[in-house]
Coordinates of C-alpha atoms (C1' of nucleotides) in Angstrom, one line a residue:
Chain A
M9 CA 112.3 24.3 -35.9
S10 CA 114.1 23.0 -38.8
A11 CA 112.4 25.2 -41.4
P12 CA 114.1 27.7 -43.6
A13 CA 115.9 30.3 -41.2
P14 CA 118.2 32.6 -43.1
E15 CA 121.6 33.3 -41.6
G16 CA 121.1 37.0 -41.1
Y17 CA 117.5 36.8 -40.1
D18 CA 114.9 39.5 -39.0
P19 CA 112.9 38.3 -36.1
H20 CA 109.9 40.1 -37.4
A21 CA 110.1 38.3 -40.7
Y22 CA 109.2 35.0 -38.8
A23 CA 107.3 36.4 -35.8
P24 CA 104.0 37.7 -37.2
F25 CA 102.4 35.9 -34.3
A26 CA 101.1 36.8 -30.9
V27 CA 100.7 34.1 -28.3
T28 CA 98.1 33.9 -25.6
V29 CA 97.2 31.3 -23.0
D30 CA 93.4 30.7 -22.4
L31 CA 92.3 28.8 -19.3
A32 CA 89.1 26.6 -18.7
V33 CA 89.1 26.6 -14.9
F34 CA 86.4 24.2 -13.6
T35 CA 84.8 23.5 -10.3
V36 CA 81.9 21.5 -9.0
R37 CA 79.4 23.4 -7.1
E38 CA 75.9 22.3 -6.2
A39 CA 76.2 19.0 -8.5
R40 CA 76.9 21.2 -11.5
L41 CA 79.9 21.6 -13.4
H42 CA 80.9 25.3 -13.4
V43 CA 83.5 27.3 -15.5
L44 CA 85.1 30.5 -14.7
L45 CA 84.4 33.2 -17.4
V46 CA 85.3 36.9 -17.5
E47 CA 83.3 39.5 -19.3
R48 CA 85.3 41.2 -22.0
G49 CA 86.0 44.9 -21.2
Q50 CA 87.0 45.8 -24.8
E51 CA 86.8 45.1 -28.3
P52 CA 86.6 42.7 -30.0
H53 CA 83.7 41.0 -28.3
R54 CA 83.1 43.6 -25.7
G55 CA 80.6 42.5 -23.4
R56 CA 80.7 38.9 -24.4
W57 CA 81.9 36.3 -22.0
A58 CA 85.2 34.5 -22.6
L59 CA 87.6 32.2 -21.0
P60 CA 90.3 34.0 -18.9
G61 CA 93.7 34.2 -20.4
G62 CA 96.1 36.8 -21.8
F63 CA 99.3 37.3 -23.8
L64 CA 102.6 35.8 -23.0
L65 CA 105.2 38.1 -21.6
P66 CA 108.5 38.3 -23.7
R67 CA 110.3 35.8 -21.7
E68 CA 107.5 33.7 -20.1
A69 CA 106.5 30.1 -20.8
A70 CA 103.1 29.4 -21.4
E71 CA 102.4 27.6 -18.1
D72 CA 103.9 30.4 -16.2
A73 CA 101.7 32.9 -17.9
A74 CA 98.5 30.5 -17.2
R75 CA 99.5 30.5 -13.6
R76 CA 100.0 34.2 -13.6
E77 CA 96.4 34.8 -15.3
L78 CA 94.9 32.5 -12.8
A79 CA 96.2 34.2 -9.9
E80 CA 95.0 37.6 -11.4
E81 CA 91.5 36.2 -12.0
T82 CA 91.0 33.9 -8.8
G83 CA 92.7 35.9 -6.3
L84 CA 94.2 32.7 -5.1
G85 CA 97.7 32.7 -3.1
P86 CA 100.9 31.7 -4.9
G87 CA 101.1 28.5 -2.8
A88 CA 97.8 27.4 -4.1
I89 CA 98.5 28.4 -7.7
G90 CA 101.8 26.7 -7.5
A91 CA 100.6 23.5 -6.4
L92 CA 97.8 23.4 -8.9
H93 CA 97.5 21.0 -11.8
L94 CA 97.5 22.7 -15.1
E95 CA 96.7 20.6 -17.9
Q96 CA 97.9 21.7 -21.3
L97 CA 94.8 20.9 -23.5
R98 CA 95.9 21.9 -27.1
T99 CA 96.8 25.0 -29.2
Y100 CA 94.4 26.8 -31.5
T101 CA 96.0 28.4 -34.5
D102 CA 93.0 29.1 -36.9
P103 CA 94.4 32.4 -38.6
D104 CA 91.0 34.0 -38.1
R105 CA 90.2 33.3 -34.7
D106 CA 91.1 36.7 -33.5
P107 CA 89.9 39.7 -35.9
R108 CA 92.6 41.9 -34.5
M109 CA 95.5 40.0 -35.6
R110 CA 97.2 36.5 -35.8
V111 CA 97.0 35.0 -32.4
V112 CA 97.9 31.5 -31.3
S113 CA 96.6 30.4 -28.1
V114 CA 97.7 27.6 -25.9
A115 CA 94.7 26.3 -23.8
Y116 CA 94.9 24.9 -20.5
A117 CA 92.5 23.3 -18.1
A118 CA 92.6 23.7 -14.3
L119 CA 90.6 22.0 -11.5
L120 CA 89.6 23.7 -8.3
P121 CA 87.6 22.8 -5.4
D122 CA 84.4 24.9 -4.8
L123 CA 85.6 28.5 -4.0
P124 CA 84.2 31.8 -3.2
E125 CA 83.2 34.0 -6.1
P126 CA 86.3 35.4 -8.0
R127 CA 87.2 38.9 -7.8
G128 CA 87.1 40.5 -11.1
G129 CA 90.9 41.2 -11.7
G130 CA 92.9 42.5 -14.5
D131 CA 91.1 44.1 -17.5
A132 CA 87.9 41.9 -17.0
A133 CA 84.9 43.9 -16.3
S134 CA 83.8 41.0 -14.1
A135 CA 84.4 37.4 -13.6
R136 CA 82.1 34.8 -12.2
W137 CA 81.4 31.1 -12.3
W138 CA 78.9 29.8 -15.0
D139 CA 77.2 26.4 -15.5
A140 CA 79.5 24.8 -17.8
G141 CA 76.4 23.6 -19.8
S142 CA 74.6 26.9 -19.9
T143 CA 77.2 29.4 -21.3
G144 CA 76.1 31.5 -24.1
P145 CA 78.1 31.8 -27.2
L146 CA 81.5 32.8 -25.9
A147 CA 83.9 35.2 -27.4
F148 CA 86.4 34.0 -30.1
D149 CA 86.6 30.2 -30.6
H150 CA 86.1 29.7 -26.7
D151 CA 83.1 27.6 -27.2
T152 CA 85.3 24.9 -28.9
I153 CA 88.0 25.2 -26.3
L154 CA 85.4 25.0 -23.7
A155 CA 83.9 21.7 -25.3
D156 CA 87.4 20.4 -25.6
A157 CA 88.3 21.0 -22.2
H158 CA 85.2 19.3 -20.8
D159 CA 86.0 16.3 -23.0
R160 CA 89.4 16.1 -21.8
I161 CA 88.5 16.3 -18.1
G162 CA 85.9 13.7 -18.5
A163 CA 88.6 11.3 -20.1
K164 CA 91.1 12.0 -17.6
L165 CA 88.9 11.2 -14.8
E166 CA 88.9 7.7 -16.1
Y167 CA 92.6 6.8 -15.8
S168 CA 94.0 9.4 -13.4
C169 CA 93.5 10.5 -9.9
L170 CA 92.6 14.0 -11.2
A171 CA 89.1 14.0 -9.6
T172 CA 90.5 14.8 -6.0
A173 CA 91.6 18.3 -7.5
F174 CA 88.0 19.0 -7.5
C175 CA 87.5 18.3 -3.8
P176 CA 88.9 20.1 -0.7
A177 CA 92.0 18.7 1.1
E178 CA 89.6 16.3 3.1
F179 CA 86.6 14.9 1.3
T180 CA 84.0 12.0 1.7
L181 CA 83.7 9.2 -1.0
G182 CA 80.2 10.6 -1.6
E183 CA 81.7 14.0 -2.6
L184 CA 84.4 12.3 -4.9
Q185 CA 81.5 10.4 -6.7
Q186 CA 79.5 13.6 -7.0
V187 CA 82.7 14.8 -9.1
Y188 CA 82.5 12.0 -11.4
E189 CA 78.7 12.1 -11.7
T190 CA 78.8 15.7 -12.4
V191 CA 81.6 15.9 -15.2
W192 CA 80.3 12.7 -16.9
G193 CA 76.6 13.5 -16.4
V194 CA 75.7 10.0 -15.2
E195 CA 74.7 8.4 -12.1
L196 CA 77.1 5.9 -10.6
D197 CA 76.2 3.2 -8.2
R198 CA 77.5 4.1 -4.8
P199 CA 78.7 0.8 -3.4
N200 CA 80.4 -0.2 -6.5
F201 CA 82.2 3.3 -7.0
R202 CA 83.2 2.9 -3.4
R203 CA 84.7 -0.7 -3.9
K204 CA 86.6 0.5 -7.0
V205 CA 88.2 3.9 -5.5
L206 CA 89.2 2.0 -2.4
S207 CA 90.8 -1.0 -4.4
A208 CA 93.0 1.5 -6.5
P209 CA 96.2 1.8 -4.8
G210 CA 97.1 5.2 -3.8
F211 CA 94.0 7.1 -5.0
V212 CA 92.6 8.2 -1.6
Q213 CA 94.0 7.3 2.0
P214 CA 91.7 7.4 5.0
V215 CA 92.2 10.3 7.5
D216 CA 93.5 8.6 10.6
G217 CA 91.2 8.0 13.5
P218 CA 87.7 7.9 12.7
P219 CA 86.7 11.6 12.1
R220 CA 83.4 12.0 10.3
R221 CA 81.8 14.6 8.6
T222 CA 79.0 16.5 10.3
G223 CA 76.4 18.9 8.9
G224 CA 74.6 16.9 6.3
R225 CA 71.7 14.5 6.8
G226 CA 72.2 10.8 6.8
K227 CA 75.0 8.8 8.2
P228 CA 78.2 10.6 8.8
A229 CA 80.9 9.5 6.1
A230 CA 84.5 8.7 6.7
L231 CA 87.0 11.3 5.4
Y232 CA 89.7 10.8 2.9
R233 CA 92.5 12.7 1.2
A234 CA 94.2 12.5 -1.9
G235 CA 96.7 9.6 -2.2
D236 CA 100.1 9.8 -3.7
A237 CA 99.3 8.0 -6.9
T238 CA 98.9 10.0 -10.1
A239 CA 97.6 7.2 -12.4
L240 CA 94.7 5.0 -11.7
H241 CA 95.1 1.3 -12.0
P242 CA 92.8 -0.2 -12.8
P243 CA 91.1 2.7 -14.7
L244 CA 87.5 3.8 -13.5
L245 CA 85.7 3.7 -16.9
R246 CA 82.5 5.5 -17.4
P247 CA 79.5 3.4 -18.4
Q248 CA 79.4 3.4 -22.3
R249 CA 76.1 4.8 -23.5
T250 CA 74.8 2.1 -25.7
D251 CA 72.1 4.3 -27.3
A252 CA 71.6 8.0 -28.1
S253 CA 69.0 8.9 -25.5
P254 CA 70.1 11.7 -23.2
S255 CA 70.5 10.4 -19.7
G256 CA 67.6 11.0 -17.6
P257 CA 67.4 11.0 -13.7
E258 CA 67.0 7.2 -13.6
G259 CA 70.5 6.5 -14.8
R260 CA 71.1 2.9 -15.9
D261 CA 70.9 2.6 -19.5
R262 CA 69.1 -0.3 -21.0
Chain B
M20 CA 92.6 36.1 -25.6
S21 CA 91.0 38.4 -23.0
A22 CA 94.3 39.9 -21.9
P23 CA 95.1 43.6 -22.1
A24 CA 94.8 44.7 -25.7
P25 CA 94.8 48.2 -26.2
E26 CA 92.3 50.0 -28.5
G27 CA 94.9 51.2 -30.9
Y28 CA 97.1 48.4 -30.9
D29 CA 100.4 47.7 -32.6
P30 CA 100.7 44.2 -33.7
H31 CA 104.5 44.1 -33.0
A32 CA 103.9 45.1 -29.5
Y33 CA 102.1 41.7 -28.9
A34 CA 103.8 39.7 -31.5
P35 CA 107.4 39.0 -30.5
F36 CA 106.9 35.2 -31.3
A37 CA 107.8 33.0 -34.1
V38 CA 105.6 29.9 -34.4
T39 CA 106.7 26.5 -35.8
V40 CA 105.5 23.0 -36.2
D41 CA 107.5 19.9 -35.2
L42 CA 106.6 16.5 -36.5
A43 CA 107.2 13.2 -34.8
V44 CA 106.6 10.8 -37.7
F45 CA 106.8 7.1 -36.7
T46 CA 106.9 3.9 -38.6
V47 CA 107.5 0.3 -37.6
R48 CA 110.2 -1.4 -39.7
E49 CA 111.8 -4.6 -38.8
A50 CA 110.1 -4.9 -35.5
R51 CA 111.6 -1.5 -34.3
L52 CA 110.0 1.6 -33.9
H53 CA 111.5 4.2 -36.2
V54 CA 111.1 8.1 -36.3
L55 CA 111.8 10.4 -39.2
L56 CA 114.7 12.8 -38.6
V57 CA 116.4 15.4 -40.8
E58 CA 119.9 16.6 -40.6
R59 CA 120.0 20.4 -40.0
G60 CA 121.7 22.3 -42.8
Q61 CA 122.4 25.5 -41.0
E62 CA 123.0 27.0 -37.6
P63 CA 122.0 26.6 -34.9
H64 CA 122.7 22.9 -34.4
R65 CA 124.1 22.6 -37.8
G66 CA 124.9 19.0 -38.5
R67 CA 122.6 17.8 -35.6
W68 CA 119.5 15.7 -36.3
A69 CA 116.1 17.1 -35.6
L70 CA 112.4 16.6 -36.1
P71 CA 111.2 17.7 -39.4
G72 CA 109.2 21.0 -39.1
G73 CA 109.0 24.6 -39.9
F74 CA 107.7 28.0 -39.6
L75 CA 103.8 28.6 -40.0
L76 CA 103.0 30.9 -42.9
P77 CA 101.3 33.9 -42.2
R78 CA 97.9 32.7 -42.9
E79 CA 98.2 29.0 -42.2
A80 CA 96.9 26.8 -39.5
A81 CA 99.3 24.7 -37.6
E82 CA 98.0 21.3 -38.7
D83 CA 98.0 22.9 -42.5
A84 CA 101.7 23.7 -41.8
A85 CA 102.3 20.1 -40.6
R86 CA 101.0 18.5 -43.5
R87 CA 102.8 20.8 -45.9
E88 CA 106.1 20.0 -44.0
L89 CA 105.4 16.3 -44.1
A90 CA 104.7 16.4 -47.9
E91 CA 108.0 18.0 -48.4
E92 CA 109.9 15.6 -46.3
T93 CA 108.4 12.3 -47.2
G94 CA 107.3 12.9 -50.8
L95 CA 104.0 11.5 -50.2
G96 CA 101.1 12.5 -52.5
P97 CA 98.5 14.8 -51.2
G98 CA 96.0 12.1 -51.1
A99 CA 97.9 10.0 -48.6
I100 CA 98.8 13.4 -46.6
G101 CA 95.4 14.5 -46.6
A102 CA 94.0 11.2 -45.2
L103 CA 96.8 10.8 -42.7
H104 CA 96.0 11.2 -39.0
L105 CA 97.9 13.9 -37.3
E106 CA 97.7 14.1 -33.6
Q107 CA 98.6 17.3 -31.9
L108 CA 100.8 16.4 -29.1
R109 CA 101.4 19.7 -27.0
T110 CA 103.1 23.1 -27.6
Y111 CA 106.5 23.9 -26.3
T112 CA 107.1 27.3 -25.1
D113 CA 110.3 27.6 -23.0
P114 CA 111.7 31.1 -23.8
D115 CA 115.1 29.6 -24.3
R116 CA 114.5 26.6 -26.4
D117 CA 115.7 28.3 -29.6
P118 CA 118.9 30.3 -29.2
R119 CA 117.9 32.7 -32.2
M120 CA 114.8 34.2 -31.0
R121 CA 111.5 33.4 -29.2
V122 CA 110.0 30.5 -30.9
V123 CA 106.8 28.6 -29.8
S124 CA 106.4 25.2 -31.3
V125 CA 103.4 23.1 -31.7
A126 CA 104.3 19.5 -32.0
Y127 CA 102.3 16.7 -33.8
A128 CA 102.6 13.2 -34.0
A129 CA 101.9 11.2 -37.1
L130 CA 101.9 7.4 -37.9
L131 CA 102.9 5.8 -41.3
P132 CA 103.1 2.3 -42.5
D133 CA 106.5 1.3 -43.6
L134 CA 107.8 3.4 -46.4
P135 CA 110.6 3.7 -48.6
E136 CA 113.6 6.0 -47.6
P137 CA 112.3 9.6 -47.6
R138 CA 113.8 12.2 -50.1
G139 CA 115.6 14.7 -48.3
G140 CA 113.5 17.8 -49.3
G141 CA 113.5 21.4 -48.4
D142 CA 116.5 22.8 -46.5
A143 CA 117.3 19.6 -44.9
A144 CA 120.8 18.2 -45.6
S145 CA 119.2 14.8 -45.6
A146 CA 116.3 12.9 -43.9
R147 CA 116.1 9.3 -43.0
W148 CA 114.4 6.9 -40.6
W149 CA 116.1 6.5 -37.1
D150 CA 115.6 3.6 -34.5
A151 CA 113.3 5.6 -32.1
G152 CA 115.2 4.2 -29.2
S153 CA 118.9 5.1 -30.6
T154 CA 118.7 8.7 -31.6
G155 CA 121.7 10.6 -30.3
P156 CA 120.9 13.9 -28.7
L157 CA 118.8 15.9 -31.0
A158 CA 118.7 19.6 -31.8
F159 CA 116.7 22.0 -29.6
D160 CA 114.3 20.3 -27.3
H161 CA 113.4 17.7 -29.8
D162 CA 114.5 14.8 -27.5
T163 CA 111.6 15.8 -25.0
I164 CA 109.2 16.1 -27.8
L165 CA 110.3 12.7 -29.2
A166 CA 109.9 11.2 -25.8
D167 CA 106.5 12.7 -25.3
A168 CA 105.3 11.6 -28.7
H169 CA 106.4 8.1 -28.0
D170 CA 104.5 8.1 -24.7
R171 CA 101.3 9.5 -26.3
I172 CA 101.5 7.0 -29.1
G173 CA 101.7 4.2 -26.6
A174 CA 98.8 5.5 -24.7
K175 CA 96.6 6.1 -27.6
L176 CA 97.1 2.4 -28.8
E177 CA 95.2 1.3 -25.7
Y178 CA 91.9 2.8 -26.3
S179 CA 92.0 4.0 -30.0
C180 CA 92.2 2.2 -33.3
L181 CA 95.2 4.0 -34.3
A182 CA 97.5 1.0 -34.6
T183 CA 96.1 0.2 -38.0
A184 CA 97.7 3.6 -39.3
F185 CA 101.1 1.7 -38.8
C186 CA 99.9 -1.0 -41.2
P187 CA 99.4 -1.1 -44.8
A188 CA 95.8 -1.2 -46.1
E189 CA 95.6 -5.1 -45.9
F190 CA 97.5 -6.6 -43.0
T191 CA 97.5 -9.7 -40.8
L192 CA 96.7 -9.8 -37.2
G193 CA 100.4 -10.7 -36.7
E194 CA 101.5 -7.6 -38.2
L195 CA 99.1 -5.6 -36.0
Q196 CA 100.4 -7.4 -33.0
Q197 CA 103.9 -6.4 -34.0
V198 CA 102.9 -2.8 -34.0
Y199 CA 101.6 -3.0 -30.3
E200 CA 104.8 -5.2 -29.3
T201 CA 107.0 -2.7 -30.9
V202 CA 105.7 0.6 -29.6
W203 CA 105.1 -0.7 -26.1
G204 CA 108.2 -2.8 -26.0
V205 CA 106.5 -5.8 -24.7
E206 CA 105.7 -9.2 -26.0
L207 CA 101.9 -10.1 -26.2
D208 CA 100.3 -13.4 -26.2
R209 CA 99.1 -14.1 -29.6
P210 CA 95.8 -16.0 -29.2
N211 CA 94.8 -13.4 -26.3
F212 CA 95.8 -10.6 -28.7
R213 CA 93.8 -12.2 -31.5
R214 CA 90.6 -12.7 -29.2
K215 CA 90.7 -9.1 -28.1
V216 CA 91.1 -7.5 -31.4
L217 CA 88.5 -9.6 -33.0
S218 CA 85.9 -8.9 -30.1
A219 CA 86.3 -5.3 -30.4
P220 CA 83.7 -4.0 -32.6
G221 CA 84.9 -2.1 -35.7
F222 CA 88.5 -2.4 -35.2
V223 CA 89.3 -4.7 -38.0
Q224 CA 87.2 -6.2 -40.6
P225 CA 88.3 -9.5 -42.5
V226 CA 88.9 -9.1 -46.1
D227 CA 86.2 -10.9 -48.0
G228 CA 86.8 -14.4 -49.3
P229 CA 89.6 -16.3 -47.9
P230 CA 92.6 -14.5 -49.4
R231 CA 95.8 -15.3 -47.4
R232 CA 99.2 -13.8 -47.2
T233 CA 102.1 -15.5 -48.8
G234 CA 105.8 -15.0 -48.8
G235 CA 106.6 -15.8 -45.1
R236 CA 107.2 -19.1 -43.5
G237 CA 104.4 -20.7 -41.4
K238 CA 100.7 -20.9 -41.9
P239 CA 99.2 -18.2 -44.1
A240 CA 97.3 -15.6 -42.2
A241 CA 93.9 -14.1 -43.1
L242 CA 94.0 -10.4 -44.1
Y243 CA 92.1 -7.6 -42.5
R244 CA 91.7 -4.0 -43.0
A245 CA 90.9 -1.3 -40.6
G246 CA 87.3 -1.1 -39.5
D247 CA 85.2 2.0 -39.2
A248 CA 85.5 2.5 -35.4
T249 CA 87.7 5.1 -34.1
A250 CA 87.6 4.2 -30.4
L251 CA 88.4 0.8 -28.8
H252 CA 86.0 -0.7 -26.7
P253 CA 86.9 -2.5 -24.4
P254 CA 90.3 -1.1 -24.5
L255 CA 93.5 -3.0 -25.2
L256 CA 95.4 -2.3 -22.0
R257 CA 99.2 -2.9 -22.0
P258 CA 100.3 -5.2 -19.2
Q259 CA 101.2 -3.1 -16.3
R260 CA 104.7 -3.1 -15.2
T261 CA 104.8 -4.6 -11.8
D262 CA 108.0 -2.8 -10.7
A263 CA 107.8 -0.1 -8.1
S264 CA 109.5 2.5 -10.3
P265 CA 107.6 5.7 -10.2
S266 CA 105.7 6.7 -13.4
G267 CA 107.8 8.3 -16.1
P268 CA 107.0 11.5 -17.6
E269 CA 103.3 11.5 -17.1
G270 CA 102.1 9.1 -19.6
R271 CA 98.6 8.7 -21.1
D272 CA 97.0 11.7 -22.5
R273 CA 93.9 11.7 -24.6
Chain C
dA25 C1' 58.9 9.4 21.7
dC26 C1' 58.4 7.3 17.1
dC27 C1' 58.7 6.5 12.3
dC28 C1' 60.6 8.1 7.9
dT29 C1' 64.0 9.7 5.0
dT30 C1' 68.6 10.1 3.8
dT31 C1' 73.4 8.9 3.4
dA32 C1' 77.2 5.5 4.4
dT33 C1' 78.8 1.0 4.3
dA34 C1' 79.0 -4.2 4.0
dG35 C1' 78.3 -7.9 1.4
dT36 C1' 76.3 -11.3 -2.6
dC37 C1' 76.1 -13.3 -7.1
dA38 C1' 76.2 -14.0 -12.0
dG39 C1' 78.5 -12.7 -16.1
dA40 C1' 82.1 -10.6 -18.8
dG41 C1' 87.0 -10.1 -19.6
dT42 C1' 91.7 -11.6 -19.1
dG43 C1' 96.2 -14.2 -18.4
dA44 C1' 98.3 -18.5 -18.9
dC45 C1' 98.1 -22.3 -21.1
dT46 C1' 97.3 -26.6 -24.6
dA47 C1' 96.1 -28.3 -29.0
dT48 C1' 95.6 -28.4 -33.8
dA49 C1' 96.6 -26.7 -38.7
dA50 C1' 99.2 -25.2 -42.6
dA51 C1' 103.1 -23.6 -44.8
dG52 C1' 108.5 -23.7 -45.8
dA53 C1' 113.0 -25.6 -44.6
dA54 C1' 116.4 -29.2 -43.4
Chain D
dT11 C1' 109.9 -37.1 -43.9
dT12 C1' 110.4 -34.5 -39.9
dC13 C1' 111.3 -29.9 -37.8
dT14 C1' 110.3 -25.3 -37.4
dT15 C1' 107.4 -21.6 -37.8
dT16 C1' 103.3 -19.1 -37.8
dA17 C1' 98.2 -19.0 -37.3
dT18 C1' 94.2 -20.4 -35.4
dA19 C1' 91.0 -22.7 -32.0
dG20 C1' 89.9 -23.8 -27.4
dT21 C1' 90.3 -24.4 -22.2
dC22 C1' 90.3 -22.8 -17.4
dA23 C1' 90.9 -20.2 -13.3
dC24 C1' 90.8 -15.8 -11.6
dT25 C1' 89.6 -11.0 -11.4
dC26 C1' 86.7 -7.2 -12.3
dT27 C1' 82.3 -5.5 -12.9
dG28 C1' 77.2 -4.3 -12.7
dA29 C1' 73.1 -5.1 -10.4
dC30 C1' 71.5 -5.8 -6.3
dT31 C1' 70.2 -6.6 -1.1
dA32 C1' 71.1 -5.6 3.7
dT33 C1' 72.4 -3.0 7.5
dA34 C1' 74.0 1.3 10.2
dA35 C1' 73.8 5.9 11.7
dA36 C1' 72.5 10.3 11.3
dG37 C1' 68.4 14.4 11.1
dG38 C1' 63.4 15.8 10.5
dG39 C1' 58.6 15.6 11.2
dT40 C1' 54.5 14.4 13.8

DNA sequence: ACCCTTTATAGTCAGAGTGACTATAAAGAA
DNA sequence: TTCTTTATAGTCACTCTGACTATAAAGGGT
């Protein structure tokens, strides 16, 4: 911003860049973290899967572009899109990240409750949810972006109330715990999780009256909705892995 | 990245943007947080103070541009610059943030130990350290960037070993505590701070033998250097403000 | 019916971590 | 010397946490 800028400047002399947004849109379905991918309809990387995204319009802010692309890919209404939490991840600027030309991309992460299959909108040949751990090699540097997004989401769950964004408007504590377990890839103790969530002011609030969820087996659970807090005090720290062994189904390290 | 890109494309049709980096370079001097600012030598905002920064070169990654600009402004050698921790903050994309043309800026934060006055390099009329809390209105949206940077640094001190970047190679625990107190704007209990720092594995390591700092008044302190850890377990949480004021600009970001 | 499995919820208990505090040591200054 | 300043050691009560046990309320199978 304070760099050499000639008095009579030629925008193109300083504007050899295209700017895009890339979106890592996550959801939890069937106890697995899923990410929305689109199949590329043209070169480069035609036929490869990629994060949804696209070029900024000439007078558009990056977050607006992200919401626009998200609406195109998911078919969500403007109300849902407008209220959605979009987290700017970081910006990827490797000169060779796009073989066509110099492209700088601002990456965002978004969290959605489980939704029906997306409609393949825009230029994408198709769009669908993928298990976030089983995506093949993606186009461009999207493997890196996806990994960074997963890391960031996992970290934000610790000290923010973001986990409720993965849940529908009303949810049980079991569903909320499932979000943590899925994103972190660990098992948590149910009574302890419950104690910490309920003692964090403003994280969740009980739905009035005693309505209870039906449909599953086991005792019906009380329903909650997201509270008005945005930060989590005290934080809900994930159990630190003390060794390098991948977590088995038994959980509980050591 | 996956947006409409015509087969026979014209780069300029998708490249109406200039890309810059902006740097929030912090140091602690005399128990105050200071930030490096440059006085703008030309329009727009001629004579206003701004964060150092500049345009990306055609085949340069943003972090390389940030290190290049930092070297120009501070006169630090390439060794020091190369080892420096540069934290990408976020990217600012408001279409009107630069009156000249469409400029997207990637902001970085850097932490330095106390240094002599910078040399005014490059196009800057002059460059100097400012008390981070007493900067006048800065050029462009740099007030916002500076505030975001301060927030981020404060949050990172909680769960990373970054605080040692503010200190010289060998430092006392009192100096390290000064960093926390200055960035957070609070006073900490000295014995408790000591206990937590020393119990965090890999945060600091004592300098061998019993060398002690001279020059000040009071009992000489043992010297430490930065340990090999990068994350802080357990985290060193800042005392939560008990007042009911709603959270400021979305603190904590990992 | 009955038991069995599943999930939710309540509670207990020991240990780690933390905030507030007191005490002692080692330097320079008055 | 005495005072002031800074460093370091230690105490103590309280909270938070992980690991665990117990009980409640549903559905499924035989």
